[in-house]
Every structure is written in C-alpha cells, then in structure tokens.
Coordinates of C-alpha atoms and ligand atoms in Angstrom, one line a residue:
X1 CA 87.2 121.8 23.8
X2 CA 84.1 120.7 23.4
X3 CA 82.8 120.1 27.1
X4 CA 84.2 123.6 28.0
X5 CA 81.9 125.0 24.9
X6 CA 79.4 123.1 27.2
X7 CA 80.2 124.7 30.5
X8 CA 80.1 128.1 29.0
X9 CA 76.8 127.3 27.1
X10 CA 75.2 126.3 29.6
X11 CA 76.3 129.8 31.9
X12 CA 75.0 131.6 28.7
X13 CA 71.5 129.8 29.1
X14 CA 70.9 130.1 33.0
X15 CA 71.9 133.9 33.2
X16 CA 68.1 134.9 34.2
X17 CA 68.0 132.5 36.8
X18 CA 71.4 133.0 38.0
X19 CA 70.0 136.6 38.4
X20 CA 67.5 135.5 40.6
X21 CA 69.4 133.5 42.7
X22 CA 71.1 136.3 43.6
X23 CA 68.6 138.6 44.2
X24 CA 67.2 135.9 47.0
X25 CA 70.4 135.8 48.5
X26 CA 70.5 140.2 48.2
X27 CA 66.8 139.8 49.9
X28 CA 68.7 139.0 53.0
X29 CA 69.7 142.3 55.3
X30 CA 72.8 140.0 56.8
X31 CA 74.4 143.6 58.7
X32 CA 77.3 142.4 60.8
X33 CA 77.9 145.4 62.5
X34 CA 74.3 145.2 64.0
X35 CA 73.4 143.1 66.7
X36 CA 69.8 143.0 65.8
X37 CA 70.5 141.7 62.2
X38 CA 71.7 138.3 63.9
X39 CA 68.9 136.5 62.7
X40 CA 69.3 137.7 58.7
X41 CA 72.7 137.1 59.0
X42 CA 72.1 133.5 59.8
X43 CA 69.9 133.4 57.0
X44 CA 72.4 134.0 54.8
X45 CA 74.5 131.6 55.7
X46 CA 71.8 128.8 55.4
X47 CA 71.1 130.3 52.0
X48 CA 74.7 129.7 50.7
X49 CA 73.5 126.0 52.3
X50 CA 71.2 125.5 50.5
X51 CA 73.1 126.1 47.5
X52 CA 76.1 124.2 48.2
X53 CA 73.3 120.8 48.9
X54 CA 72.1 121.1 45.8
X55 CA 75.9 121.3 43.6
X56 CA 76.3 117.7 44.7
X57 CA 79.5 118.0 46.7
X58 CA 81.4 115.5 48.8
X59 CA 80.3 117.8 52.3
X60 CA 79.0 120.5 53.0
X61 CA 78.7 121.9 56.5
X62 CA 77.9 124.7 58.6
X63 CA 80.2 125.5 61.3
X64 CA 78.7 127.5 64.5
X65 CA 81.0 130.0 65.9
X66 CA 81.2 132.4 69.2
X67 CA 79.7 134.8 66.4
X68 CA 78.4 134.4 63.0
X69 CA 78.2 130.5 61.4
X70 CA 81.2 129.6 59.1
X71 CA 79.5 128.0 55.7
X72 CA 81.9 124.7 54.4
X73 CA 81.8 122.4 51.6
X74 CA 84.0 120.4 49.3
X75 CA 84.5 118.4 46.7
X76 CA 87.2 116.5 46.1
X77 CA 87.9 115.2 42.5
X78 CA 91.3 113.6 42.6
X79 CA 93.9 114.1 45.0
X80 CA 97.1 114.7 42.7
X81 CA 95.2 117.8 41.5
X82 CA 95.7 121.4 42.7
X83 CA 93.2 122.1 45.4
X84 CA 91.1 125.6 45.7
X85 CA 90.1 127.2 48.3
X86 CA 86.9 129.4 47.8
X87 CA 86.5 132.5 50.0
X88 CA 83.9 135.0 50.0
X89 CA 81.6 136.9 52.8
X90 CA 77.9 136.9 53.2
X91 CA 77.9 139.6 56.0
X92 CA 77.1 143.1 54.4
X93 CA 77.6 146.8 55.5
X94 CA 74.9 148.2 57.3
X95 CA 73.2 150.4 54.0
X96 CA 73.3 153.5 56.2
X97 CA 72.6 157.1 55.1
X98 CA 69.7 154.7 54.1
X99 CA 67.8 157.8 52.8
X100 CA 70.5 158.5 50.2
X101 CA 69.7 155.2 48.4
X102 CA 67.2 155.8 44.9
X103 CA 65.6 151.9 45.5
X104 CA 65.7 150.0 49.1
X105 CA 69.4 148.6 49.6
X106 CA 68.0 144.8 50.5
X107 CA 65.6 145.0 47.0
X108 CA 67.7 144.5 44.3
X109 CA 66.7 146.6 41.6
X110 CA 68.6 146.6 38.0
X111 CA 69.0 149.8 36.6
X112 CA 71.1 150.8 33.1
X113 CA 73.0 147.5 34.1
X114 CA 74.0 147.4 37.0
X115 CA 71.9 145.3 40.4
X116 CA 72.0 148.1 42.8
X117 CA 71.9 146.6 46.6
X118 CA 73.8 146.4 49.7
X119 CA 76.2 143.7 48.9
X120 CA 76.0 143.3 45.3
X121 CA 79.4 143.8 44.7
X122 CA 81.4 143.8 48.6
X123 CA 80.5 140.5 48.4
X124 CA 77.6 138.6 47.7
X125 CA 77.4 139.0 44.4
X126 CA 81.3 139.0 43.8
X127 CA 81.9 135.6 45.9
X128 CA 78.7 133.6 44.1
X129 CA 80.0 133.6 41.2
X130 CA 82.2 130.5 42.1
X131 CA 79.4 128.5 43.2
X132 CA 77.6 128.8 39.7
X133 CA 80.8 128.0 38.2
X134 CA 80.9 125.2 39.6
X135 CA 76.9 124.2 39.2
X136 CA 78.1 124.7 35.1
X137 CA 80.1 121.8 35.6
X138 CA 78.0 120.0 37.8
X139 CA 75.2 120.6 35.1
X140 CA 76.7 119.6 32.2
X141 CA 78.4 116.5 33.7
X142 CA 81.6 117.9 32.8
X143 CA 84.3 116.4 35.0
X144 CA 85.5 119.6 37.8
X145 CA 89.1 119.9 36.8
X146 CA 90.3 120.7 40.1
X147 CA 89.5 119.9 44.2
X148 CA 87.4 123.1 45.1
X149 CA 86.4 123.4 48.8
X150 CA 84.4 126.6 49.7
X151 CA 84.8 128.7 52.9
X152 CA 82.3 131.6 53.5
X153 CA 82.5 133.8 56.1
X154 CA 79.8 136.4 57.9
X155 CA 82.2 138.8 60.3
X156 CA 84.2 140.2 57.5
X157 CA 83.1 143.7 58.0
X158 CA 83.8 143.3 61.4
X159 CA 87.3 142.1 61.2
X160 CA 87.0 138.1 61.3
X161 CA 87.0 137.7 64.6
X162 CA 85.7 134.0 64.5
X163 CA 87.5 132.9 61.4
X164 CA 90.9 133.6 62.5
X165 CA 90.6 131.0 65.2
X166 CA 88.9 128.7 62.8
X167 CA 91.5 128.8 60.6
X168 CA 93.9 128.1 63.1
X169 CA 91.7 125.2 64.6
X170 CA 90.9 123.2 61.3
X171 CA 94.1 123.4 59.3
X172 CA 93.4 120.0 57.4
X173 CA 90.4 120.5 56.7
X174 CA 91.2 123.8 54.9
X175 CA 94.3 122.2 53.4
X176 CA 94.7 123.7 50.3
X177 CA 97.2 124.6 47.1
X178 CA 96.4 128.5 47.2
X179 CA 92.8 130.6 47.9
X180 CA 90.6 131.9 45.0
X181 CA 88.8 135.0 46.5
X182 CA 86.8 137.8 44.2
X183 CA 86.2 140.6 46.9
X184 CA 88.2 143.4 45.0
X185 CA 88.2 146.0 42.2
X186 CA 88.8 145.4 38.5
X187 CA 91.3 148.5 37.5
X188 CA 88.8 149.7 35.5
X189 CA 85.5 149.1 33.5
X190 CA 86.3 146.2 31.0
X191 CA 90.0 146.2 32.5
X192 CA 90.7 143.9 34.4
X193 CA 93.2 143.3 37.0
X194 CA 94.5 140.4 39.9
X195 CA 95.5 142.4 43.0
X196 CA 98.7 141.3 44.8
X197 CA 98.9 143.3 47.7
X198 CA 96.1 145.1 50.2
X199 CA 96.6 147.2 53.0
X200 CA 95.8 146.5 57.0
X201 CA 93.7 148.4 59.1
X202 CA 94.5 149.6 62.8
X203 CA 91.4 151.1 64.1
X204 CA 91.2 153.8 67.1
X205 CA 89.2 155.9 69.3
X206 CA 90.2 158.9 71.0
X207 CA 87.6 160.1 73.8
X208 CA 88.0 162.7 75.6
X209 CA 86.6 163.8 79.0
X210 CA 86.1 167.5 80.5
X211 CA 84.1 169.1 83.2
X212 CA 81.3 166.7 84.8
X213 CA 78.8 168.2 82.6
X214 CA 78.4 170.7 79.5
X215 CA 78.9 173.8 80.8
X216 CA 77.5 177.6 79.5
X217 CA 80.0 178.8 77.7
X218 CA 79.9 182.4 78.7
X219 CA 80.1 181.2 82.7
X220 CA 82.7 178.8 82.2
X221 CA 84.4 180.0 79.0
X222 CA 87.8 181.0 79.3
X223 CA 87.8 179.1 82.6
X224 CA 88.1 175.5 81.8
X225 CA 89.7 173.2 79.0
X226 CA 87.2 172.1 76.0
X227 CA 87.4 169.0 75.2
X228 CA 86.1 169.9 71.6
X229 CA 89.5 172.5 71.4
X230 CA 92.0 169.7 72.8
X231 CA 90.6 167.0 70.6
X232 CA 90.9 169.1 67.1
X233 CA 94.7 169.8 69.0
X234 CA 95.4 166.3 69.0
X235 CA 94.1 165.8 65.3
X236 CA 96.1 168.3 63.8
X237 CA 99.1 167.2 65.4
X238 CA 98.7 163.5 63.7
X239 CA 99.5 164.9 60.3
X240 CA 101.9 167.4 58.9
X241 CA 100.9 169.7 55.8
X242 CA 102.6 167.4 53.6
X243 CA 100.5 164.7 55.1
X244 CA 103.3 162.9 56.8
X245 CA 102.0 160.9 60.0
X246 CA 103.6 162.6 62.7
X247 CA 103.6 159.4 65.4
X248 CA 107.0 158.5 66.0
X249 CA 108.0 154.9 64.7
X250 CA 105.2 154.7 62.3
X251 CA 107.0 154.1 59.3
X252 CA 109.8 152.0 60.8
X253 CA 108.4 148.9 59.2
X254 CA 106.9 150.0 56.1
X255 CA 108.4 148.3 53.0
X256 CA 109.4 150.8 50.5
X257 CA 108.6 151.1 46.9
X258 CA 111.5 149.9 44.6
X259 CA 111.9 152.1 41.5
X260 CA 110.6 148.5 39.6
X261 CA 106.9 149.4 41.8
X262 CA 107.5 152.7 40.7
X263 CA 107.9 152.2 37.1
X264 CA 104.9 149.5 37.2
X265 CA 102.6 151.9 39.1
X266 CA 103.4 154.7 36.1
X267 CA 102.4 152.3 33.2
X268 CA 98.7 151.6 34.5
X269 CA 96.3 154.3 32.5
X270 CA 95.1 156.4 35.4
X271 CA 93.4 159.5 34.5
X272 CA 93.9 161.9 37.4
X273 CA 91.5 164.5 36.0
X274 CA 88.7 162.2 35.7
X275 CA 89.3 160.8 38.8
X276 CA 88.9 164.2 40.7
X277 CA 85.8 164.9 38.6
X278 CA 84.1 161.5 39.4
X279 CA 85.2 162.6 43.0
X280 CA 83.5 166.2 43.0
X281 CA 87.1 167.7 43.7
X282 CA 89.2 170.3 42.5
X283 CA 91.9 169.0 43.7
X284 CA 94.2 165.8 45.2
X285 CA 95.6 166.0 48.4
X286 CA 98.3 163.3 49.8
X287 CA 101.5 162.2 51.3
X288 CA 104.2 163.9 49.6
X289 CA 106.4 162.5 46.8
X290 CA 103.9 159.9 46.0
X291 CA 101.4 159.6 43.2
X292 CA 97.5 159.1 44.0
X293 CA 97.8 155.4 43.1
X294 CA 100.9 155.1 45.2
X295 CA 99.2 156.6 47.8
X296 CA 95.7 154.8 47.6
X297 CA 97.6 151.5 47.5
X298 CA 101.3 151.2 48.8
X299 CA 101.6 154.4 50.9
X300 CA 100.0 154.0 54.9
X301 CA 97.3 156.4 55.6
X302 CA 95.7 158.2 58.8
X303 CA 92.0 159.6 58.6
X304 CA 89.6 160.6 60.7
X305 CA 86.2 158.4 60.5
X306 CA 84.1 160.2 62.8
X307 CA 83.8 163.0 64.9
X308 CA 81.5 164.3 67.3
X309 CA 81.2 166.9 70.6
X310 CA 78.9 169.6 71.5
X311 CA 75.7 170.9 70.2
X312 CA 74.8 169.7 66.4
X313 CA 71.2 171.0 66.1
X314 CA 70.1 173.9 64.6
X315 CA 70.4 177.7 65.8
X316 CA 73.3 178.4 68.2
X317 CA 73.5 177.1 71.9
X318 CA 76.2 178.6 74.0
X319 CA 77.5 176.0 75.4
X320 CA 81.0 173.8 76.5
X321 CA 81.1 170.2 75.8
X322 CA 82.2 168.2 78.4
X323 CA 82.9 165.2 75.8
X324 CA 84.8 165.5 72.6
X325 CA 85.6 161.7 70.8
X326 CA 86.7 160.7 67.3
X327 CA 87.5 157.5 65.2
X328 CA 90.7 157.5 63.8
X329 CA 91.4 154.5 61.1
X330 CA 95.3 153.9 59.8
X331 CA 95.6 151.5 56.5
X332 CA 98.9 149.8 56.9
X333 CA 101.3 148.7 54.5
X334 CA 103.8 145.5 54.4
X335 CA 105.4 145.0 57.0
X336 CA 103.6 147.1 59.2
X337 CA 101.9 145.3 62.4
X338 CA 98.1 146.6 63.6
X339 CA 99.0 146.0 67.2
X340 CA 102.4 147.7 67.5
X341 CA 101.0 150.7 65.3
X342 CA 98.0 150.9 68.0
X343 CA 100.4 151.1 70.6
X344 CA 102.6 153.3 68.7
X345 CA 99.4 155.7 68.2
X346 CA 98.2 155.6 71.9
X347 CA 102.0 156.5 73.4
X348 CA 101.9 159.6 70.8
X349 CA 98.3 160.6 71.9
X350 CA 99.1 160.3 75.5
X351 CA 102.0 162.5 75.0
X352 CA 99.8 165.5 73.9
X353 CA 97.0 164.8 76.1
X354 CA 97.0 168.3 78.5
X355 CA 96.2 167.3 82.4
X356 CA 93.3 169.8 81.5
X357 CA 90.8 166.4 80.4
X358 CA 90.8 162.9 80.8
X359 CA 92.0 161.4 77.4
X360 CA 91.2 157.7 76.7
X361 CA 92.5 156.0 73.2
X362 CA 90.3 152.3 72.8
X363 CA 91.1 150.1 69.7
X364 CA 89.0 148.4 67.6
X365 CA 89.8 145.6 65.0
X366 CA 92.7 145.6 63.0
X367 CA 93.7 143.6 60.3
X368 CA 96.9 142.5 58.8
X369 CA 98.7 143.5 55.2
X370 CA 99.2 141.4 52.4
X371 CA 101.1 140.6 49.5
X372 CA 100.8 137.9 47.0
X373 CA 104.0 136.4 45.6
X374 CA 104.0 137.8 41.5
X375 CA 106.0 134.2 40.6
X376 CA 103.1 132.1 42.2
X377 CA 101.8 129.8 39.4
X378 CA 98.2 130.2 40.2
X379 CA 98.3 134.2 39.6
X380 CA 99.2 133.0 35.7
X381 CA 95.9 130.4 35.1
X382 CA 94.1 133.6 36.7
X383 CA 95.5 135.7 34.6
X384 CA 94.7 133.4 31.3
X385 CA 91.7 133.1 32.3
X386 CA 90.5 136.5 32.3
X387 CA 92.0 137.2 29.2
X388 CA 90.0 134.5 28.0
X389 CA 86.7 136.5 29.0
X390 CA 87.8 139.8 29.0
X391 CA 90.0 139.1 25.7
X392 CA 92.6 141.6 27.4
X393 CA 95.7 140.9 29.6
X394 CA 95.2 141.8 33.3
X395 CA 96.7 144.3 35.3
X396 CA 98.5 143.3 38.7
X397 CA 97.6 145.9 40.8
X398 CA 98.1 146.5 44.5
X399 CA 94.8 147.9 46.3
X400 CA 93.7 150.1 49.2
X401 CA 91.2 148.4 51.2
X402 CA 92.0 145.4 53.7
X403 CA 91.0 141.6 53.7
X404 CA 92.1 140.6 57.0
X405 CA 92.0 136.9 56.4
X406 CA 94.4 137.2 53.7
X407 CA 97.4 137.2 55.7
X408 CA 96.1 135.1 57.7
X409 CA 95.7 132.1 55.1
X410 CA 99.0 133.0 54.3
X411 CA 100.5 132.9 57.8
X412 CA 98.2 129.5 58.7
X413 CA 97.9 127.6 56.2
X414 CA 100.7 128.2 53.9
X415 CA 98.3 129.9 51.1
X416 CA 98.5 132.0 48.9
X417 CA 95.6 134.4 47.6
X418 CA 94.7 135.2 43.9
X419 CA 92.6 138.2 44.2
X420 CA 90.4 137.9 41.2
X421 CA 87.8 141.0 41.6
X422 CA 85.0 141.3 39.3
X423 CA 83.8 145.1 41.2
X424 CA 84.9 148.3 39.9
X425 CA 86.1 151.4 42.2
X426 CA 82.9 152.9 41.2
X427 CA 80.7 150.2 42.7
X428 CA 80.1 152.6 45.9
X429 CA 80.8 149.4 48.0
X430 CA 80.1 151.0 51.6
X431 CA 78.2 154.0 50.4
X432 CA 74.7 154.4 49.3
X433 CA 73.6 152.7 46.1
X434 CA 76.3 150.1 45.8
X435 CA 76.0 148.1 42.8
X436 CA 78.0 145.6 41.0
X437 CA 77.6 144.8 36.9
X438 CA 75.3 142.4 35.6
X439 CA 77.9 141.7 32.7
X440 CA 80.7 141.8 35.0
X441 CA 78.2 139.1 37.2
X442 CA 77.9 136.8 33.9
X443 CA 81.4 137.5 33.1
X444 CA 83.1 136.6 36.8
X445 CA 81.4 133.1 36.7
X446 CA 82.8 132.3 32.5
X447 CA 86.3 133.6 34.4
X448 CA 86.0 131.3 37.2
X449 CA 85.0 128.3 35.3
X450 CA 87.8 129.1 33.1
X451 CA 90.2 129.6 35.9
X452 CA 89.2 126.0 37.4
X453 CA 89.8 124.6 33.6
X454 CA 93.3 125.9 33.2
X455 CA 95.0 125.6 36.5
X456 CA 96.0 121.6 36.0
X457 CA 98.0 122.6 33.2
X458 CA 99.5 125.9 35.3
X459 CA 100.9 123.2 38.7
Ligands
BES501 N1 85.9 143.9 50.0 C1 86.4 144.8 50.9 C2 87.9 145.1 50.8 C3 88.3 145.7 49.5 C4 87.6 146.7 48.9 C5 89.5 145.4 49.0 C6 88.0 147.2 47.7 C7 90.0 145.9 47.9 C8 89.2 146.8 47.2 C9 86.1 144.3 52.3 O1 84.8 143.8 52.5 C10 86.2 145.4 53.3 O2 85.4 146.3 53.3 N2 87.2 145.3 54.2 C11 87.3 146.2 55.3 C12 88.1 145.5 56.3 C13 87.9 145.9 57.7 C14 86.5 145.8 58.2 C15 88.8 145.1 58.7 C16 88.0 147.5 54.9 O3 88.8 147.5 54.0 O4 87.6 148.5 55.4
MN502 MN1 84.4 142.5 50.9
MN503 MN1 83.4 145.5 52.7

C-alpha cells in the first residue's frame, strides 16, 4: 500500500519533467516513410537509449537492422514472475499537408491540454509512458513487480519489415508471458477501453498505361482509350451501391459476427449524430446491414487512397492522359490473409482491364489481423488497472486500424497482446495537428504502473 502511494507520488511530482522528456524525444522528425529522415530516425532510437541506460536495467541494447535500429532492454526481477513485453514505435508519419498544422508538427506546443505534434499520440507519446512507469519504481526503490523487457520499433508506419524477421530470429530473447502495447484509442474521452481485435491492411496500386504520350484531346479524342476513363471503370466496379466489395472470394475467410458481438457492439454509447458532426457530414455511408462501429471495426473495407491522371493545374487544358494510377488500401478482418486478398484483388482487376491500356496492379505492405483471446488473464490486471485511474470499468472494444506485429507476436512467440491505448479517435493521428492529452499522458503512466502492480496476483 504504502510503496504504491510512493510510486504514484512520485509520478504526481515529476509530471513537468516527464513533459519535457517528451517533448525532446517529439523534437525528433523520425519520418519512416522518407528516406531522407534516416538520420532523425536513428536519433530516435538512441534517444529511447538513453533513456532505458539511465532506468538501471539488466541490458539494454540497440539492434541494427537492414532498416531502421530495433531499441532492447530488460530487466529481469525474478523468474517465477509473469514477464512483459513492452512494445511501442518511435518512427512517426510524415506531418504532411504540413501547411494545415496551427504550430510546427516536430515543436511540441500545449494548447487547452492537449501536446500537439507529429507523434504525440501514434506513438511516442503513447509508448513512453511505460518507461516512466517504470523509472517510478526505479525511483522510489520500490521492488518492479514483474520481468519487463522493452522492444521499440522504427518501421511501423511502414509495415515492420525488419521486425518481423527479428522476431522470428531472437525468440528467447523476446520470451515472454503476453505484450503490453498502448498504440490505440480509448472509446472515448475519460472512457476507457482494452482493444481485442484490429484489422490488416492489403495495400495496392493500380497503374494504368495509354498512348506513348498525352495526347490533345480534340485530335485524338474519341480515337483512343483514356486511361483516366478506364481507371474510374475499374474503381466503380470494386464496390457495389451497398458498398459490397465486388472481388470474387473476398469474404470467403472473413469471420462473422455472432449475435453475442452484435449485442456487445449495441451496448457501447456511440452517438451517431455527433459522430457525423465532428466528421463535417450529413450523412454515413457503409456496407449494408452493418452499424458504423461494426463497420469501422469488424466489417473489411476497400477505399481509394490516392488518385491521380491528367492535368491538375488551374484553367482548362485539352488534353488525354496517357497515365491514370491509384492507391487502393483493403482493411482485413479475422481470418482474412493480406497475400491471398492481393492476389484475389489483382485476378479481379485483370479481368476488367480492356486491351485498350496496359494495366499493372503492384502491392505494397500488408499486415495481418488480430484478435486477443477475452479469457486471457492479463486483459483482467489491465482492465483493474484502468479502473483504478480512470475509476470506471473499461470497455473491450475491437478497432479499425492495423498493428501488423500483433499477429505476429502472436503467431511467433506464443503472445498475446493487451492493447492498452491512452489516444482518443480525435487525436487526428495521421492528419494535421495530431495531439494526444497531457492528462491522458500522466494518467497512462499511473495505469501502467498499476498494471505492472497487479498482474502477480492476476497469473
Ligand atoms: N497506431 C496505429 C494503429 C491504430 C490506430 C490502431 C488507431 C488502432 C487505432 C499505427 O501506428 C498505424 O498507423 N498503423 C498502420 C499500419 C500500416 C502502416 C501497416 C495503419 O493502421 O494504417
Ligand atoms: Mn501507432
Ligand atoms: Mn500510425
């Protein structure tokens, strides 16, 4: 009682400079996606370093990859207890429409509340958390309760393309008793909620090839195929009007919802009508028969990314494109496989490709779904332990974006993931201005200390 009174104290008293901790490591423009951030992204990592020398711990190591380094460390307590396996991201978005952002996306600025940068929520500021839990303990000489041993990762945005291998590579070393992760959504503000299932990602790009050059359109019109014309065919052809993907086989592995998901998805308290006005929308639109939490979280989706041909600048120029090309992402659903629904979405593109163009179809990382098992004993010590800090029961929700590595863990090492998100929907993680909470900040570390204090008595 009275050392966790400590451990909590002593959170309470090093808020400012937990704040600025994170800020230094929010500094750091560590963009994946872009080549030319290589250097920050390093930097990142040897910041989390840094950190992890100074919390006393048994190892701590960084692990160079074909990519982006691999950050390790552990500390092992006692082997008869539970080990925990931290894992977070350092790599960020890029911050791009950059001019939509009110402060710069790598200087974190606090406003009403909330630290709005590139990464304060998605996952910087999410995944730190656990590190100044621990430090509490550390601090206050309060024995750590459990074996923690930390894995942070910098190709997350880009699909994990060295960790998966990793994984696979140093199974002992990542032996573990189930994965700690906070790099999801609460349900809502002060609500929170442990996710137990996220969706996969198959990601594809159609290009399509015409004459050898753009043509003038009133010389050539009506003579040739547009590539801009057979592209939007193709599109329209992927979805019905109810919003049923048209590919053949897609849903053959899809788990459906049992009337028990059904009846758990209809208690949460989701304001539809708020939802479209946060949105800007007069209305919803989805795949039929489902409701808009079914279908943001359990339902497989098709949407176009990007989209480009032809002449974009101002006035009109009469021209042909002689390239059309779009990105086309698909969030998948248990039991669906990446790899056989890009196949599955090449064959049906191919089929209404017109000998008119040259069609290609290119895919680019997946990721797998996921699902946590509801009767694993770690989801309940999660679970106490936000209601110890948020004085309200969680929600177990199932959510819409991907964390490829989840399945993975699962698959590799035998793990599974509690999915213990601090962020809110709202955080605009990906878009301009993303921010995350400062409360929800001070909040996810009391959680995870609390977390680490009651699993023993959970296994
Ligand atoms: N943290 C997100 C995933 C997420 C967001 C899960 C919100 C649940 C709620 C993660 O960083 C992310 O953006 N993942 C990508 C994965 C992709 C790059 C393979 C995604 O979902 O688009
Ligand atoms: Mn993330
Ligand atoms: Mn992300």
């Amino acid at each position: 009682m009275i050392t966790m009174a400590t451990v909590s104290e002593y959170i309470e008293d090093n808020k400012e400079q937990f704040k600025n901790e994170l800020f230094d490591f929010l500094n750091i423009p560590s963009i994946s996606t872009d080549s030319e951030y290589k250097n920050n992204v390093k930097d990142a990592a040897y910041f989390l370093i840094n950190k992890l020398e100074s919390l006393n711990m048994d190892r701590v190591e960084l692990f160079e990859t074909e990519g982006n380094p691999i950050v390790y460390g552990e500390l092992i307590t006692d082997e008869s207890k539970p080990t925990v396996l931290v894992y977070g991201h350092y790599d960020v978005q890029p911050p791009d429409p950059i001019d939509e952002w009110e402060t710069p996306p790598f200087q974190p600025t606090v406003r009403d509340g909330d630290i709005y940068a590139r990464g304060a929520s998605d996952d910087k500021g999410q995944s730190y958390t656990h590190l100044k839990a621990l430090e509490a303990y550390q601090k206050t000489d309060t024995d750590f309760p459990v074996n923690i041993k930390f894995i942070f990762e910098g190709e997350e945005e880009i699909g994990s393309p060295s960790l998966v291998p990793f994984i696979k590579d140093h199974k002992e070393l990542l032996e573990c008793d189930m994965v700690l992760i906070s790099d999801t959504a609460m349900f809502a503000e002060d609500t929170p909620s442990i996710t137990y299932g996220l969706r996969g990602l198959a990601y594809m790009q159609i290009n399509v090839q015409g004459s050898n050059r753009d043509l003038h359109s009133g010389v050539y019109g009506g003579a040739v195929d547009n590539p801009a014309n057979v592209l939007c065919n193709i599109i329209s052809k992927l979805k019905d009007d109810d919003g049923i993907i048209q590919i053949p086989g897609f849903y053959d592995d899809v788990v459906e919802l049992t009337e028990e998901d059904r009846e758990a998805y209809k208690k949460l308290p989701f304001d539809e009508e708020e939802y479209k006005e946060k949105l800007g929308l007069e209305a919803l639109k989805g795949e039929k028969g489902y409701s808009t939490l079914e279908r943001t979280s359990a339902r497989p989706t098709l949407d176009v990314n990007g989209l480009w041909s032809g002449y974009q600048g101002e006035g009109a120029k009469t021209v042909l494109p002689a390239k059309a090309g779009a990105k086309v992402s698909m969030r998948l659903v248990p039991n669906q496989d990446p790899k056989k629904t890009a196949k599955l979405f090449k064959e049906y593109v191919h089929s209404l490709a017109p000998d008119t163009v040259t069609v290609t179809v290119t895919e680019h990382h997946g990721g797998n779904p996921a699902i946590t098992d509801l009767s694993f004993y770690g989801l309940q010590a999660a679970a106490d332990a936000f209601e110890a800090v948020y004085h309200k029961e969680p929600f177990f929700t199932r959510e819409g974006g991907s964390i490829p590595i989840v399945a993975d863990f699962q698959k590799v090492l035998g793990a599974q993931s509690i999915l213990m998100g601090f962020g809110l929907n709202s955080d605009a993680i990906h878009s301009p201005n993303e921010k995350f909470a400062l409360k929800d900040f001070y909040r996810g570390i009391h959680t995870s200390a609390k977390f680490f204090e009651l699993l023993p008595s959970h296994s």
